[in-house]
């Protein structure tokens, strides 16, 4: 393991890769700061640039963008109460009131230090958890992988939120359907191509990700025609104040940061959970731990109320890399996009990546930590200036985002059909957003669709067409049992709440 | 109408269309001996799509507190500009080859800025020309990606091919 870590450090610490982390963190911070554009859009926009790079440099850039986007989301949450990312919504509960009290600088500093601490604790956990899980998963067979993918997709739907289970499930199936377009990898038979040669290779993941996130988010901004309010403009023009935090405040927040980081990491590891759930859980946990007097401060500028979600969301980001790097199974929309990028580089993440590509495996883990350091020492002092970018008029920003989305996809294939298809998908994505269906399960279903089919085929071939593989192997069976429990959980929850409602009425 | 009803109808229609098309996937000779053919997986997910969207549809009729897609919300949306933008994106796809990258991008950005009511002509021209030419130079000289500049650029620089 130590050899791997040193190899990772030597790869991550080359001047080129450090430059990539820095660029990634800055680009991510800027994009994440723009309300509506989250880490998925930020990563999707960056992927075409990484195609010409070494896989390790590309992935390092992407990891930097991921962290930067989360940090950028916190900045807009705190300064103008407009979270750029769902994972930073909880940060606005106490961050924005602090900013309103003239403590914007302190709030930003707390966000940065908490994120850094969360990232550090999670990186240590990742350092041990990832290789351990990778070793265990070396014994996994195709039936186990198939079951894991079913679990991942079910978990995404199960954690989608109250009343959203079926919506997330149908979006997952929609993604699976789109994944079947193109040539069948086993028989070479064309499926759902309708005689078009452009569809023979299937739908590009980058095209779908870009259309469903970056492009449709920019188009939604145009459709909803949301102008920056005068209040938001005033908030941005106010001085952010001092960035200093006192020793007493650090001591007050330290246990919160520790607890929330551990919680965030484990929530991040769970497929389907991620930064949003982690931040809300951490906020809730801290509120319940707080004394009655402290409880009153929550929502009005509590330091703990800001530190908890910030540590948790950053730790969850690191945690979400565990299933991705060790099992090759993404647990969230963001890691699904990263998986797509890895596959485009010709790398299949999973237990063999740990053995075959140790430099890449460890350099990603090390660069995540470097990303945290970069965010702390470079982004934090520059935040007052970066935040001014938020004042850029939308009428200039949106056409540019749309242009970069279109050209990013076009440059991969040089096929104009991709631009038409992307436009069409963006229109469908806008409709889906209007009717309020979640988009992340679709991209997860799309990315996992091909792998799921391949593993199912292999498992069926090994078991001679019998479905007995589902219960014959203990690992497969256990994973499927967990899947069933996850499947039943939201249903039971909804039933209970309905019964409670009917009792009350 | 409830958002869930609209969504479920859309996904039901799509799933039915997908499911019907599963039957037009060609079979390999001797495919019936295979444990899994090219249409097996699509068959089950198509079926899954129909079942789930039907469930959402049924629940959307049963549930009373469903979120409605209100006319007042729809009235606030700027469909006109969005449709023009969709048209501009299609136009960009249509012209990027014929006019070349630089000209097509300048036109697309100009249209975009004007559609979003940017009135500062100097700024519009500066950004659209600057981004197109700058991005072209970065692609060609830094990232090593060759992209056709187009006929106007050819006219000034000369066709190198």
XYZ file of C-alpha atoms in Angstrom:
666
model
C 0.000 0.000 0.000
C 2.821 2.411 0.912
C 4.394 1.891 -2.526
C 1.076 2.795 -4.099
C 0.730 5.905 -1.940
C 4.240 7.091 -2.874
C 3.512 6.360 -6.526
C 0.306 8.352 -6.226
C 2.090 11.237 -4.494
C 4.816 11.331 -7.159
C 2.179 11.340 -9.938
C -0.053 13.924 -8.282
C 2.800 16.222 -7.344
C 4.177 16.761 -10.843
C 4.016 20.447 -11.744
C 1.537 19.698 -14.567
C -0.855 17.811 -12.299
C -0.663 20.453 -9.579
C -1.538 22.999 -12.241
C -4.516 20.805 -13.190
C -5.760 20.724 -9.583
C -5.445 24.500 -9.317
C -7.242 25.083 -12.643
C -9.884 22.520 -11.675
C -10.520 24.136 -8.303
C -10.832 27.609 -9.812
C -13.034 26.520 -12.714
C -15.164 24.414 -10.357
C -15.524 27.252 -7.853
C -16.642 29.634 -10.573
C -19.115 27.241 -12.213
C -20.418 25.933 -8.877
C -21.037 29.481 -7.779
C -23.444 30.172 -10.627
C -26.921 29.372 -9.339
C -28.342 26.424 -11.248
C -25.010 25.025 -12.361
C -23.726 22.251 -10.113
C -20.755 19.882 -10.050
C -22.286 17.630 -12.721
C -22.464 20.511 -15.192
C -19.023 21.717 -14.170
C -17.477 18.285 -14.741
C -19.393 17.720 -17.981
C -18.127 21.058 -19.302
C -14.548 20.098 -18.423
C -14.508 16.564 -19.851
C -13.862 17.512 -23.514
C -10.773 19.430 -22.379
C -9.432 16.358 -20.565
C -9.667 14.072 -23.603
C -6.235 15.099 -24.825
C -4.605 14.556 -21.412
C -3.115 11.610 -19.568
C -5.942 9.828 -17.693
C -4.389 10.677 -14.317
C -4.136 14.400 -15.189
C -7.669 14.385 -16.584
C -9.067 12.740 -13.490
C -7.093 15.048 -11.213
C -8.578 18.057 -13.040
C -12.057 16.574 -12.683
C -11.561 15.899 -8.952
C -10.461 19.538 -8.539
C -13.561 20.712 -10.402
C -15.759 18.548 -8.168
C -14.371 20.042 -4.958
C -14.296 23.522 -6.416
C -17.934 23.282 -7.471
C -19.027 22.244 -3.989
C -17.010 25.115 -2.497
C -18.398 27.545 -5.093
C -21.915 26.408 -4.237
C -21.269 27.245 -0.596
C -20.071 30.720 -1.559
C -23.270 31.625 -3.401
C -25.312 30.017 -0.582
C -23.611 32.207 1.994
C -23.370 35.447 0.028
C -26.679 35.616 -1.812
C -28.704 32.742 -0.349
C -28.753 31.055 -3.776
C -27.132 27.626 -3.510
C -25.487 26.635 -6.772
C -25.573 22.988 -5.692
C -28.163 20.968 -3.750
C -25.398 19.802 -1.402
C -24.902 23.336 -0.106
C -28.544 24.209 0.568
C -28.072 23.382 4.269
C -25.075 25.758 4.363
C -27.347 28.681 3.553
C -29.494 28.055 6.677
C -26.872 29.635 8.925
C -24.334 30.942 6.408
C -26.650 33.542 4.895
C -27.857 34.915 8.256
C -24.184 35.271 9.231
C -23.527 37.213 6.019
C -26.536 39.411 6.754
C -25.052 40.116 10.192
C -21.904 41.460 8.523
C -19.940 38.238 9.038
C -19.776 37.022 5.440
C -15.988 36.719 5.607
C -16.153 34.643 8.766
C -18.877 32.442 7.271
C -16.799 31.852 4.138
C -13.740 31.071 6.251
C -15.732 28.600 8.393
C -17.049 26.987 5.202
C -13.519 26.675 3.828
C -11.937 25.360 7.046
C -14.799 22.933 7.681
C -14.637 21.697 4.085
C -10.891 21.274 4.434
C -11.243 19.356 7.697
C -14.043 17.224 6.250
C -11.912 16.516 3.197
C -8.881 15.657 5.334
C -10.740 13.240 7.607
C -12.467 11.652 4.607
C -9.162 11.347 2.715
C -7.706 9.389 5.655
C -10.753 7.111 5.695
C -10.548 6.763 1.924
C -6.889 5.830 2.159
C -7.799 2.747 4.181
C -11.342 1.993 3.053
C -10.709 2.027 -0.686
C -7.896 -0.578 -0.815
C -9.698 -2.786 1.729
C -12.892 -2.768 -0.319
C -10.925 -3.226 -3.534
C -9.303 -6.363 -2.088
C -12.677 -7.760 -1.025
C -14.240 -6.964 -4.362
C -11.526 -8.888 -6.225
C -13.533 -11.989 -5.351
C -16.704 -10.515 -6.889
C -18.199 -12.282 -9.894
C -20.500 -10.992 -12.608
C -23.622 -11.986 -10.648
C -22.380 -9.925 -7.673
C -21.709 -6.962 -9.928
C -25.143 -7.268 -11.471
C -26.686 -7.309 -7.988
C -24.538 -4.340 -6.948
C -25.716 -2.335 -9.936
C -29.338 -3.160 -9.137
C -28.622 -2.037 -5.557
C -27.009 1.201 -6.764
C -29.934 2.069 -9.010
C -32.494 1.145 -6.354
C -30.657 3.180 -3.725
C -30.712 6.256 -5.932
C -34.477 5.942 -6.195
C -34.887 5.084 -2.508
C -32.911 8.134 -1.365
C -34.579 10.446 -3.884
C -36.828 11.887 -1.199
C -40.371 11.646 0.024
C -42.817 10.893 -2.770
C -40.093 10.824 -5.380
C -39.288 7.107 -5.318
C -41.318 6.152 -8.380
C -40.267 9.265 -10.261
C -36.586 8.444 -9.664
C -37.263 4.810 -10.610
C -38.847 5.763 -13.928
C -35.969 8.133 -14.665
C -33.501 5.306 -13.968
C -35.385 3.084 -16.399
C -35.374 5.949 -18.915
C -31.573 6.083 -18.597
C -31.341 2.301 -19.024
C -33.465 2.557 -22.174
C -31.222 5.228 -23.665
C -28.197 3.047 -22.871
C -29.536 0.278 -25.113
C -29.498 2.510 -28.208
C -26.731 1.438 -30.607
C -24.944 -1.797 -31.387
C -25.344 -4.659 -28.931
C -21.852 -5.358 -27.590
C -22.324 -9.138 -27.706
C -24.126 -9.901 -30.975
C -23.298 -6.751 -32.938
C -26.980 -6.239 -33.750
C -28.176 -2.634 -34.065
C -30.893 -1.638 -31.604
C -33.201 1.396 -31.763
C -31.054 3.085 -34.435
C -33.986 3.545 -36.853
C -31.591 3.101 -39.757
C -29.417 6.067 -38.771
C -25.686 5.465 -38.964
C -25.118 8.272 -36.432
C -26.770 6.116 -33.768
C -24.796 2.924 -34.464
C -22.273 3.761 -31.724
C -25.079 4.621 -29.336
C -25.662 7.899 -27.541
C -22.490 9.463 -26.196
C -22.558 9.822 -22.417
C -20.961 13.252 -22.685
C -23.705 14.391 -25.049
C -26.409 13.172 -22.709
C -24.738 14.590 -19.594
C -24.132 17.936 -21.225
C -27.684 18.157 -22.621
C -29.345 16.977 -19.406
C -27.328 19.210 -17.092
C -25.229 22.106 -18.435
C -27.358 22.881 -21.491
C -30.776 22.348 -19.938
C -29.801 24.285 -16.806
C -28.698 27.235 -18.936
C -31.879 26.964 -21.018
C -34.010 26.813 -17.856
C -32.414 30.083 -16.799
C -33.532 31.585 -20.107
C -36.994 30.046 -19.831
C -37.566 31.175 -16.263
C -36.001 34.528 -17.085
C -34.733 35.008 -13.554
C -32.979 38.307 -13.231
C -30.611 38.867 -10.357
C -32.665 40.748 -7.795
C -31.562 44.105 -6.484
C -31.195 42.476 -3.063
C -28.762 39.890 -4.455
C -26.803 42.645 -6.203
C -26.653 44.627 -2.954
C -25.520 41.529 -1.040
C -22.656 41.071 -3.487
C -21.587 44.677 -3.246
C -21.396 44.582 0.534
C -17.969 44.148 2.115
C -17.450 40.562 3.266
C -15.647 41.586 6.441
C -12.844 39.769 8.225
C -11.952 36.156 7.428
C -10.560 35.572 10.931
C -11.873 32.915 13.305
C -11.000 33.003 17.006
C -9.489 30.107 18.973
C -12.708 29.796 21.045
C -14.776 29.492 17.900
C -12.451 26.796 16.555
C -12.750 24.881 19.826
C -16.537 25.238 19.707
C -16.755 23.849 16.182
C -14.094 21.112 16.394
C -16.345 18.291 17.720
C -19.036 19.257 15.187
C -16.571 19.093 12.324
C -15.228 15.702 13.482
C -18.686 14.129 13.878
C -20.046 15.561 10.653
C -17.002 14.491 8.639
C -17.278 10.872 9.744
C -21.022 10.880 9.127
C -20.526 12.552 5.742
C -17.943 10.034 4.629
C -20.113 7.024 5.405
C -23.207 8.589 3.861
C -21.119 9.359 0.766
C -20.037 5.733 0.480
C -23.665 4.602 0.342
C -24.882 4.357 -3.218
C -27.515 6.950 -3.959
C -26.951 9.068 -0.868
C -24.251 11.727 -1.368
C -23.481 15.297 -0.388
C -27.056 16.597 -0.149
C -28.300 13.919 2.230
C -25.016 14.052 4.180
C -25.253 17.813 4.716
C -28.881 17.679 5.863
C -28.217 14.722 8.174
C -25.197 16.467 9.700
C -27.209 19.669 10.209
C -30.007 17.689 11.846
C -27.566 15.737 14.001
C -25.865 18.897 15.292
C -29.184 20.511 16.020
C -30.268 17.533 18.082
C -26.925 17.499 19.964
C -27.132 21.201 20.738
C -28.316 22.544 24.087
C -31.662 24.323 24.241
C -29.895 27.687 24.222
C -27.750 26.739 21.221
C -30.734 25.299 19.393
C -32.273 28.766 19.263
C -29.241 30.011 17.318
C -29.760 27.490 14.513
C -31.091 29.205 11.425
C -29.951 32.591 12.726
C -26.217 32.319 12.151
C -24.992 29.413 14.277
C -21.337 28.533 13.707
C -22.065 24.844 14.280
C -25.016 25.034 11.913
C -22.657 26.133 9.154
C -19.682 23.933 10.027
C -21.721 20.707 10.134
C -23.125 20.652 6.570
C -19.896 22.034 5.131
C -17.737 19.281 6.683
C -20.281 16.616 5.798
C -20.765 17.541 2.149
C -17.030 17.606 1.496
C -16.465 14.313 3.300
C -19.343 12.781 1.340
C -17.652 13.797 -1.921
C -14.587 11.770 -0.919
C -16.766 8.942 0.325
C -18.576 8.708 -2.992
C -15.255 7.874 -4.645
C -15.003 4.611 -2.657
C -17.608 2.589 -4.624
C -16.500 4.279 -7.841
C -12.809 3.458 -7.527
C -13.143 0.052 -5.904
C -16.262 -1.437 -7.458
C -16.551 0.661 -10.592
C -20.082 1.540 -9.524
C -21.026 5.180 -9.102
C -23.271 6.085 -6.230
C -24.364 9.492 -7.481
C -24.936 11.510 -10.633
C -21.580 13.239 -10.234
C -19.584 10.038 -9.822
C -21.555 8.551 -12.740
C -20.210 11.361 -14.922
C -16.695 10.686 -13.612
C -17.128 6.994 -14.399
C -18.174 7.934 -17.930
C -15.038 10.053 -18.252
C -12.858 7.174 -17.029
C -14.417 4.779 -19.528
C -13.761 7.353 -22.273
C -10.071 7.306 -21.276
C -10.117 3.522 -21.738
C -10.028 2.799 -17.994
C -12.532 0.560 -16.303
C -12.642 1.435 -12.598
C -13.050 -1.450 -10.234
C -10.883 -3.741 -8.120
C -8.539 -4.378 -11.046
C -7.857 -0.659 -11.352
C -6.253 -0.802 -7.915
C -3.961 -3.593 -9.181
C -3.455 -2.578 -12.831
C -3.401 1.181 -12.499
C -2.062 1.946 -9.015
C -0.589 5.284 -10.113
C -4.002 6.484 -11.276
C -5.824 5.018 -8.279
C -3.579 6.618 -5.699
C -2.963 9.854 -7.570
C -6.708 10.541 -7.551
C -6.864 9.977 -3.796
C -3.789 12.155 -3.193
C -4.992 14.870 -5.573
C -8.296 15.079 -3.730
C -6.347 16.115 -0.688
C -4.244 18.551 -2.717
C -7.532 19.941 -4.032
C -8.616 20.657 -0.470
C -5.343 22.415 0.269
C -5.651 24.473 -2.925
C -9.173 25.506 -2.018
C -8.016 26.623 1.386
C -4.855 28.524 0.536
C -5.726 29.882 -2.898
C -9.499 30.116 -3.226
C -10.328 31.433 0.218
C -8.228 34.622 0.016
C -9.460 35.171 -3.532
C -13.119 34.595 -2.752
C -14.032 38.309 -2.523
C -12.749 38.707 -6.084
C -14.143 35.418 -7.435
C -17.528 36.342 -5.956
C -17.554 39.445 -8.144
C -17.938 37.063 -11.096
C -21.441 36.473 -9.803
C -22.254 39.983 -10.892
C -21.525 39.098 -14.538
C -24.706 39.714 -16.486
C -26.616 36.568 -17.393
C -27.233 37.792 -20.923
C -23.501 37.388 -21.536
C -22.908 34.273 -19.480
C -25.719 32.024 -20.741
C -24.913 32.104 -24.491
C -21.300 31.324 -23.585
C -22.284 28.325 -21.429
C -24.517 27.045 -24.247
C -21.720 27.548 -26.758
C -19.168 25.664 -24.619
C -21.655 22.812 -24.086
C -22.338 22.464 -27.815
C -18.758 22.786 -28.960
C -17.495 20.457 -26.211
C -19.583 17.626 -27.624
C -19.008 18.554 -31.263
C -15.221 18.500 -30.834
C -15.275 14.843 -29.789
C -16.916 13.497 -32.949
C -17.013 16.446 -35.399
C -20.512 15.257 -36.236
C -23.166 17.966 -36.569
C -25.844 15.364 -35.835
C -24.602 15.476 -32.223
C -25.518 19.167 -32.010
C -29.060 18.440 -33.249
C -29.410 15.470 -30.909
C -28.110 17.501 -27.987
C -30.598 20.280 -28.694
C -33.397 17.713 -28.812
C -32.302 16.119 -25.531
C -32.028 19.559 -23.928
C -35.640 20.302 -24.909
C -36.760 16.987 -23.378
C -34.653 17.731 -20.276
C -36.334 21.139 -19.894
C -39.735 19.440 -20.016
C -38.583 16.902 -17.414
C -37.346 19.721 -15.177
C -40.653 21.573 -15.487
C -42.599 18.494 -14.390
C -40.103 18.081 -11.547
C -38.589 14.653 -12.215
C -35.011 14.096 -10.961
C -32.303 14.019 -13.618
C -29.411 12.297 -11.774
C -31.000 8.790 -11.731
C -31.266 8.946 -15.516
C -27.551 9.525 -16.009
C -26.779 6.798 -13.474
C -29.057 4.354 -15.309
C -27.480 5.349 -18.604
C -23.920 4.786 -17.380
C -24.715 1.518 -15.634
C -27.033 0.179 -18.365
C -24.361 -1.342 -20.606
C -22.378 -2.813 -17.705
C -25.517 -4.194 -16.127
C -26.519 -5.972 -19.317
C -23.008 -7.390 -19.806
C -22.854 -8.714 -16.249
C -26.344 -10.169 -16.462
C -25.403 -11.918 -19.705
C -22.221 -13.324 -18.174
C -24.011 -14.460 -15.033
C -26.753 -16.141 -17.074
C -24.199 -17.815 -19.336
C -22.271 -19.178 -16.339
C -25.477 -20.492 -14.756
C -26.625 -21.913 -18.113
C -29.574 -19.591 -18.426
C -30.904 -20.294 -14.941
C -31.858 -17.468 -12.597
C -30.451 -19.508 -9.720
C -27.366 -17.241 -9.683
C -29.515 -14.729 -7.847
C -29.663 -16.853 -4.706
C -26.856 -19.400 -5.071
C -23.964 -17.053 -4.303
C -24.113 -15.614 -0.763
C -22.693 -12.219 -1.827
C -25.246 -11.816 -4.632
C -28.048 -12.943 -2.343
C -27.035 -10.577 0.470
C -26.810 -7.609 -1.895
C -30.220 -8.435 -3.335
C -31.721 -8.697 0.156
C -30.357 -5.216 0.930
C -31.876 -4.047 -2.362
C -35.286 -5.414 -1.387
C -35.050 -3.719 2.022
C -34.144 -0.431 0.332
C -37.017 -0.918 -2.081
C -39.498 -1.499 0.714
C -38.218 1.296 2.985
C -39.758 4.259 1.125
C -42.982 2.338 0.537
C -43.331 1.512 4.253
C -42.403 5.100 5.135
C -45.091 6.495 2.850
C -47.665 4.025 4.152
C -46.862 4.988 7.746
C -47.141 8.694 7.024
C -50.481 8.103 5.286
C -51.771 6.114 8.236
C -50.617 8.892 10.574
C -52.398 11.453 8.420
C -55.624 9.489 8.354
C -55.448 9.027 12.155
C -54.988 12.767 12.629
C -57.889 13.577 10.356
C -53.175 18.847 -14.546
C -50.876 17.286 -11.917
C -47.166 17.234 -12.755
C -47.051 13.508 -12.015
C -49.921 12.805 -14.415
C -48.188 14.684 -17.232
C -44.857 13.007 -16.489
C -46.323 9.530 -16.224
C -48.199 9.947 -19.508
C -44.992 11.060 -21.218
C -42.974 8.141 -19.844
C -45.784 5.679 -20.497
C -45.936 6.765 -24.144
C -42.159 6.562 -24.430
C -42.022 3.129 -22.745
C -44.761 1.758 -25.023
C -42.959 3.128 -28.091
C -39.701 1.575 -26.828
C -41.365 -1.740 -25.990
C -42.973 -2.010 -29.437
C -39.600 -1.348 -31.041
C -37.992 -4.149 -29.014
C -39.794 -6.561 -31.352
C -38.067 -5.063 -34.393
C -34.589 -5.904 -33.035
C -33.160 -8.521 -35.405
C -32.502 -12.038 -34.171
C -29.255 -13.863 -34.906
C -29.608 -17.224 -36.669
C -29.876 -19.748 -33.858
C -30.517 -16.925 -31.412
C -33.187 -18.946 -29.606
C -30.393 -21.167 -28.252
C -28.751 -18.142 -26.597
C -29.441 -17.525 -22.893
C -29.731 -13.821 -23.622
C -30.269 -12.119 -26.972
C -29.949 -8.462 -28.018
C -33.624 -7.916 -27.196
C -33.807 -9.636 -23.765
C -32.583 -6.712 -21.641
C -34.558 -4.051 -23.585
C -37.671 -6.252 -23.292
C -37.545 -6.252 -19.501
C -36.649 -2.598 -19.054
C -39.378 -1.623 -21.536
C -41.814 -3.638 -19.481
C -40.424 -2.070 -16.293
C -40.936 1.404 -17.765
C -44.568 0.646 -18.606
C -45.278 -0.774 -15.142
C -43.638 2.091 -13.203
C -45.176 4.873 -15.306
C -48.601 3.218 -15.010
C -48.137 3.106 -11.219
C -47.270 6.830 -11.156
C -50.306 7.548 -13.310
C -52.641 5.607 -11.016
C -51.180 7.221 -7.868
C -51.475 10.666 -9.472
C -55.234 10.121 -9.735
C -55.575 8.688 -6.221
C -53.405 11.261 -4.379
C -55.238 14.459 -3.627
C -52.269 16.666 -2.720
C -50.498 16.314 -6.076
C -48.450 19.263 -7.298
C -50.229 20.955 -10.191
C -48.498 22.422 -13.229
C -50.311 25.717 -13.016
C -51.149 27.986 -15.892
C -49.907 30.957 -13.874
C -46.440 29.354 -13.645
C -46.429 28.527 -17.351
C -47.364 32.130 -18.122
C -44.238 33.350 -16.342
C -42.001 31.266 -18.616
C -40.323 32.909 -21.565
C -41.096 30.302 -24.249
C -40.501 32.706 -27.129
C -36.839 33.402 -26.325
C -36.231 29.729 -25.482
C -37.657 28.578 -28.825
C -35.527 31.157 -30.636
C -32.512 29.815 -28.737
C -33.332 26.251 -29.761
C -33.524 27.535 -33.334
C -30.153 29.270 -32.934
C -28.593 26.028 -31.678
C -29.953 24.116 -34.681
C -28.697 26.900 -36.940
C -25.270 26.609 -35.319
C -25.213 22.883 -36.063
C -26.244 23.621 -39.631
C -23.619 26.314 -40.238
C -20.574 25.101 -38.325
C -19.406 23.077 -41.316
C -20.578 25.295 -44.159
C -19.537 28.651 -42.715
C -16.763 27.250 -40.555
C -16.153 27.438 -36.826
C -15.236 31.102 -36.481
C -18.074 32.650 -38.484
C -20.727 30.221 -37.194
C -19.666 30.845 -33.585
C -19.643 34.626 -34.012
C -23.158 34.485 -35.485
C -24.416 32.129 -32.757
C -23.044 34.268 -29.944
C -24.329 37.470 -31.550
C -27.810 35.956 -31.821
C -27.569 34.697 -28.224
C -26.579 38.063 -26.768
C -29.222 39.903 -28.777
C -31.933 37.397 -27.806
C -31.106 37.930 -24.152
C -31.427 41.682 -24.664
C -27.798 42.716 -24.325
C -27.790 46.175 -25.873
C -24.136 47.144 -25.697
C -23.031 46.609 -29.344
C -19.346 47.092 -28.588
C -19.454 44.451 -25.847
C -21.459 42.048 -28.045
C -18.969 42.280 -30.897
C -15.924 42.151 -28.677
C -17.020 39.033 -26.814
C -18.380 37.102 -29.799
C -15.351 37.771 -32.006
C -12.891 37.422 -29.121
C -14.320 34.097 -27.900
C -14.544 32.587 -31.414
C -11.065 33.592 -32.529
C -9.495 33.011 -29.103
C -11.048 29.565 -28.731
C -10.040 28.664 -32.285
C -6.432 29.646 -31.572
C -6.389 27.717 -28.278
C -7.789 24.635 -29.991
C -5.342 24.737 -32.859
C -2.209 25.964 -31.137
C -2.488 24.746 -27.546
C -4.736 21.692 -27.517
C -3.719 20.470 -30.988
C -7.341 20.036 -32.141
C -7.771 21.023 -35.776
C -11.095 22.574 -36.578
C -11.976 24.189 -39.891
C -11.906 27.967 -39.512
C -14.267 28.459 -42.461
C -14.372 30.287 -45.721
C -13.883 33.840 -44.485
C -10.785 32.897 -42.517
C -9.572 30.962 -45.561
C -10.048 34.094 -47.638
C -7.835 36.156 -45.336
C -5.250 33.564 -44.373
C -5.399 31.478 -47.547
C -6.527 27.879 -47.894
C -3.642 25.786 -46.632
C -5.010 22.502 -47.946
